[in-house]
XYZ file of C-alpha atoms in Angstrom:
373
model
C -0.221 -0.089 -0.250
C 1.559 3.223 -0.721
C 2.163 5.237 2.261
C -0.322 8.405 2.289
C 0.796 12.410 4.149
C -0.649 11.974 7.986
C 0.531 15.070 10.038
C 1.815 18.921 9.039
C 2.759 20.677 11.747
C 3.864 23.987 11.408
C 6.873 26.122 14.185
C 7.769 29.398 14.710
C 11.805 29.614 15.280
C 13.063 33.008 15.845
C 17.258 33.083 15.908
C 19.405 35.688 16.218
C 21.820 37.571 13.487
C 25.471 37.940 13.928
C 25.150 41.804 13.042
C 21.965 43.792 12.427
C 21.302 43.188 8.870
C 20.333 46.897 7.027
C 17.851 47.178 3.408
C 15.581 49.654 1.941
C 12.828 48.692 3.606
C 13.845 47.488 7.307
C 16.195 46.889 9.740
C 16.931 42.748 10.831
C 18.306 41.646 14.295
C 17.008 38.462 14.589
C 15.424 36.049 11.297
C 11.774 33.877 11.731
C 12.154 30.420 10.237
C 8.194 28.641 10.409
C 9.607 24.745 9.859
C 7.474 22.240 8.500
C 7.432 19.225 10.145
C 5.418 16.434 7.488
C 4.966 12.854 8.537
C 3.761 9.736 6.650
C 2.640 6.742 6.850
C 5.504 4.867 5.585
C 7.494 6.725 9.200
C 9.659 9.075 7.345
C 9.898 12.788 7.976
C 10.302 15.352 5.337
C 11.038 18.877 6.132
C 10.781 22.507 4.741
C 10.605 25.965 5.702
C 9.241 28.654 4.784
C 11.660 32.859 5.527
C 10.613 36.413 4.498
C 12.520 39.196 5.729
C 11.111 41.596 8.204
C 7.718 40.425 8.733
C 5.913 41.988 6.086
C 8.609 44.478 4.514
C 9.972 42.176 2.119
C 6.016 40.972 0.501
C 2.524 39.497 1.962
C 3.470 36.576 3.406
C 4.320 37.671 7.281
C 5.996 34.737 9.236
C 3.064 34.157 10.874
C 0.692 34.284 8.367
C 2.565 31.735 6.198
C 1.787 29.650 9.228
C -1.455 30.204 9.596
C -2.373 29.326 6.484
C -0.592 26.183 6.100
C -2.608 25.212 9.084
C -5.347 26.527 8.285
C -6.028 26.024 4.853
C -2.558 24.292 2.938
C -1.918 20.944 5.565
C -5.949 19.970 4.896
C -5.439 19.773 0.936
C -2.510 17.485 1.692
C -3.159 15.885 4.586
C -4.452 11.624 3.783
C -2.951 12.850 0.039
C -0.650 9.857 -1.451
C 3.093 10.935 -0.528
C 4.654 10.305 -3.408
C 3.542 12.237 -5.923
C 4.685 15.626 -6.585
C 2.779 17.222 -9.331
C -0.361 15.871 -8.443
C -0.198 16.952 -4.907
C 1.454 20.812 -6.418
C -1.225 21.244 -8.748
C -4.369 20.424 -6.143
C -1.859 23.636 -3.954
C -2.749 25.414 -7.329
C -6.088 25.231 -7.377
C -7.042 26.013 -4.203
C -5.038 28.226 -2.978
C -3.611 31.775 -4.697
C -0.605 33.193 -3.692
C 1.069 31.681 -0.578
C 3.763 30.984 -3.135
C 5.969 30.702 0.649
C 4.073 29.021 2.521
C 3.739 26.791 -0.609
C 7.260 26.973 -1.421
C 8.162 25.138 2.341
C 5.643 22.027 1.461
C 6.862 21.370 -1.514
C 10.562 21.282 0.050
C 9.161 18.579 2.425
C 7.506 16.295 0.051
C 10.714 16.580 -1.972
C 12.635 16.213 1.353
C 10.543 13.000 2.294
C 9.828 11.634 -1.292
C 14.000 11.453 -1.425
C 14.373 9.208 1.410
C 11.826 6.952 1.078
C 14.045 6.143 -2.286
C 17.192 7.010 -1.259
C 17.494 9.797 -4.054
C 19.582 13.672 -2.653
C 16.516 16.283 -3.587
C 18.761 16.997 -6.504
C 19.052 13.407 -7.841
C 14.991 13.749 -7.691
C 15.192 16.242 -10.127
C 17.491 14.778 -12.428
C 20.363 15.345 -11.581
C 23.535 17.253 -9.939
C 26.094 19.339 -11.723
C 27.631 21.387 -9.169
C 28.541 19.909 -5.855
C 30.063 23.112 -5.065
C 28.254 26.208 -6.285
C 30.061 29.610 -5.200
C 28.250 32.224 -2.975
C 27.851 36.308 -2.487
C 28.581 37.848 0.961
C 25.601 40.527 1.677
C 27.538 44.361 3.298
C 24.344 45.172 5.124
C 25.905 47.155 8.099
C 25.796 51.525 6.477
C 29.292 51.273 8.077
C 31.021 51.819 5.016
C 34.859 50.457 7.156
C 33.111 48.435 8.950
C 31.318 46.873 5.740
C 35.424 47.557 4.396
C 36.988 45.573 7.668
C 34.659 42.863 7.176
C 34.630 42.089 3.440
C 38.644 41.975 4.197
C 38.268 39.516 6.256
C 35.145 37.375 4.634
C 38.675 37.519 1.919
C 41.076 36.700 4.454
C 38.774 33.870 5.395
C 38.910 32.279 1.651
C 34.718 32.705 2.282
C 33.136 35.552 -0.069
C 35.080 37.151 -2.674
C 31.586 39.075 -4.137
C 29.771 41.488 -2.087
C 25.953 42.664 -2.520
C 25.495 45.717 -0.879
C 22.027 46.944 0.803
C 21.300 50.555 -0.568
C 18.663 53.116 -1.319
C 17.568 53.654 2.549
C 20.312 57.009 2.364
C 19.799 59.995 -0.031
C 21.259 58.301 -3.305
C 24.645 60.580 -3.589
C 25.799 59.371 0.147
C 24.204 55.727 -1.242
C 27.124 55.857 -4.216
C 29.628 57.630 -2.084
C 29.098 54.634 0.368
C 28.929 52.073 -2.350
C 32.189 54.048 -4.694
C 34.248 53.887 -1.190
C 34.021 50.568 -0.775
C 34.532 49.553 -4.462
C 38.447 51.836 -4.222
C 38.926 50.080 -1.648
C 38.561 46.639 -2.535
C 39.909 47.781 -6.023
C 40.031 43.675 -8.526
C 40.230 41.754 -5.609
C 36.314 41.676 -5.524
C 33.060 42.200 -7.442
C 30.866 44.752 -5.891
C 27.532 44.823 -6.814
C 24.576 47.197 -5.105
C 20.586 45.670 -3.682
C 18.619 48.923 -4.162
C 14.588 46.935 -3.155
C 12.719 49.241 -5.420
C 13.696 52.323 -4.010
C 14.024 54.426 -6.742
C 11.825 55.552 -9.312
C 12.946 55.695 -12.593
C 14.510 59.296 -12.674
C 16.429 58.403 -9.939
C 17.494 55.432 -10.273
C 18.894 57.009 -13.631
C 21.348 58.813 -12.034
C 22.408 57.143 -9.434
C 23.048 53.998 -12.022
C 25.042 55.979 -14.092
C 27.357 57.082 -11.379
C 27.153 53.342 -10.251
C 28.849 52.345 -12.993
C 31.274 54.690 -13.247
C 32.036 53.714 -9.639
C 32.900 50.394 -11.188
C 29.989 48.536 -9.926
C 29.208 44.756 -11.691
C 25.533 44.616 -11.488
C 22.379 46.618 -10.122
C 19.575 44.984 -8.893
C 15.790 45.990 -8.418
C 16.530 49.687 -8.526
C 12.495 50.231 -9.226
C 9.430 49.221 -8.332
C 9.449 45.377 -9.785
C 6.025 46.208 -11.650
C 8.029 48.507 -13.501
C 8.074 46.684 -16.276
C 8.970 48.845 -19.203
C 11.500 51.312 -16.609
C 13.529 48.518 -15.657
C 13.393 47.463 -19.571
C 13.835 50.766 -20.590
C 17.000 50.965 -17.742
C 18.686 47.670 -18.672
C 18.721 49.160 -22.482
C 19.929 52.199 -21.538
C 23.334 51.121 -19.056
C 25.923 48.228 -20.410
C 26.538 47.814 -15.924
C 23.528 44.813 -16.393
C 20.170 44.885 -14.473
C 19.361 41.831 -12.322
C 15.529 41.777 -11.522
C 14.026 40.471 -8.286
C 11.415 40.891 -7.136
C 9.870 41.873 -11.122
C 10.077 38.164 -11.914
C 8.229 35.246 -9.826
C 8.064 32.818 -11.856
C 7.855 31.657 -15.415
C 5.046 33.525 -16.996
C 7.142 36.823 -15.319
C 9.969 35.683 -16.992
C 8.397 35.428 -19.912
C 6.980 38.833 -20.331
C 9.693 40.169 -19.052
C 12.301 38.686 -21.584
C 9.887 39.632 -24.480
C 9.201 43.024 -23.699
C 13.616 43.055 -24.231
C 14.364 42.906 -21.046
C 18.602 41.945 -20.837
C 20.867 41.051 -17.570
C 19.973 38.395 -14.710
C 16.660 36.858 -13.352
C 17.112 36.435 -9.092
C 15.753 33.025 -9.034
C 14.558 32.257 -5.320
C 12.449 29.444 -4.833
C 10.157 31.567 -2.058
C 9.470 33.760 -4.816
C 7.646 30.973 -7.766
C 6.303 28.582 -5.027
C 8.655 25.835 -5.039
C 11.729 23.840 -6.795
C 10.352 23.348 -9.910
C 8.839 26.518 -9.881
C 11.897 28.018 -9.708
C 13.117 26.047 -11.955
C 10.228 26.784 -14.781
C 11.802 30.491 -14.465
C 15.590 29.110 -14.729
C 14.956 27.830 -18.144
C 12.728 30.691 -19.742
C 15.554 33.316 -18.654
C 18.374 30.517 -19.797
C 15.751 30.523 -22.878
C 16.596 33.491 -23.595
C 19.857 34.571 -23.366
C 19.129 35.799 -19.525
C 21.305 35.340 -17.010
C 21.113 33.562 -13.121
C 21.811 34.549 -9.759
C 20.596 32.150 -7.231
C 18.907 34.224 -4.347
C 17.770 33.303 -0.821
C 15.163 34.953 1.488
C 18.124 35.256 3.988
C 15.751 31.320 4.803
C 17.818 29.653 7.514
C 19.327 25.987 6.778
C 17.065 23.528 5.446
C 15.109 26.568 3.312
C 19.491 27.602 2.028
C 19.493 23.187 1.589
C 16.782 22.842 -0.548
C 17.817 25.939 -3.118
C 21.124 24.281 -3.550
C 19.799 21.209 -4.653
C 17.939 23.327 -7.018
C 20.374 24.931 -7.863
C 22.938 22.291 -8.775
C 20.839 20.413 -11.486
C 21.236 24.209 -13.547
C 24.744 24.769 -16.102
C 26.000 28.191 -15.959
C 24.478 30.819 -12.747
C 26.403 33.318 -14.485
C 25.997 35.977 -11.501
C 26.869 32.936 -8.769
C 24.374 32.555 -5.739
C 24.137 33.995 -2.360
C 22.970 31.496 0.039
C 24.248 32.943 2.652
C 21.379 32.475 5.574
C 22.601 30.264 7.227
C 25.878 32.638 7.748
C 23.782 35.469 9.158
C 23.002 33.778 12.076
C 23.978 33.165 15.280
C 23.080 29.662 16.260
C 21.237 26.530 14.169
C 18.632 24.216 14.622
C 20.223 21.113 12.908
C 22.723 19.030 13.644
C 25.394 19.144 10.871
C 25.588 22.697 9.221
C 26.462 23.325 5.989
C 30.067 23.570 4.734
C 31.320 27.000 3.165
C 34.481 26.859 1.953
C 36.571 28.389 -0.833
C 33.960 31.254 -1.438
C 31.371 28.957 -1.253
C 29.609 26.373 -0.321
C 29.294 22.218 -0.553
C 25.920 20.761 -1.843
C 24.934 18.655 1.097
C 24.349 14.935 0.488
C 22.328 12.114 1.151
C 19.296 11.373 0.666
C 16.438 13.850 0.541
C 17.734 17.809 1.661
C 20.848 15.827 4.067
C 19.654 18.206 6.957
C 18.748 16.696 10.341
C 16.614 18.714 13.186
C 18.569 19.507 16.475
C 16.019 18.469 18.605
C 17.183 20.526 21.565
C 18.768 23.504 19.990
C 14.403 23.748 17.743
C 12.769 23.192 20.937
C 15.036 26.040 22.565
C 14.377 28.748 19.849
C 10.296 27.900 19.016
C 8.272 30.303 20.149
C 5.520 28.637 23.048
C 2.896 29.898 21.168
């Protein structure tokens, strides 16, 4: 008799960050993970994670709403269903629940983890096989202090931990941000690639002025300078400047990717399992980008180890990731809830080994950090 999904438990887990993480729309001092524990009738447990940035600062899903919507609406759609047919279960969620891409991603991750454990295969193998076992990882400099950021970058280079850096800007006046970025690039010189993420903070006129100055300063990539829905403006910026544009919030899924590419956008897409509703959805977007000649970048919503591992299994199946990845989420956290942390070294991270995600929960740490209400 085939296995069925028996129970789906969700936990809110609050982990402190190593330093305040400053973005254009919020400053984070902790990260809240929504951990999914999906138990099946064959005794297998699948793990998933749904994570966002700064409560409701980043998008329409908060940790609390992710948990509530899984518990109330999504879990009942899955409980009692056969465990192994991910395509059917994914279609069932899509048919009965609009949006909620982070919640759906957490559930799909748990389904894949369980199926991998069931078959003795890694998630990457379930998706066709890994083409890489070590992926490059950049580091985000987001203390807000120029000197601190420069010192942090040199320390990361010295430790052979990261050699590409992203700067979060947009919270300050443009001239202030440009001076901050230019000073860091001047200090690092050719030792490191420097990119910026504006997190939708500028209008198009401001973006034209800011990007011109950033291009002159030697910045390699400009991420989401203007609001997500301003597709025409993003296309104009990509055609106006030599420095490539990275679309993030503007491309949630394959349909967005097709629309933007067909409109004449060039540059790169930030892939995030949370935006696309899971690993299969994000790979659909990646394949559209590849067909359109648009570069790939493995993005994060600052997930912990479970969500980061899931993303790495997806990225590992792709060919070239022209702009690498930013899968540093676990490194931003002071502690973890897994038995064995991901292995970061030589400017990147190893793909976890073993069946499923290759991740085991530390029950004591999980109990310590989980909310009791």
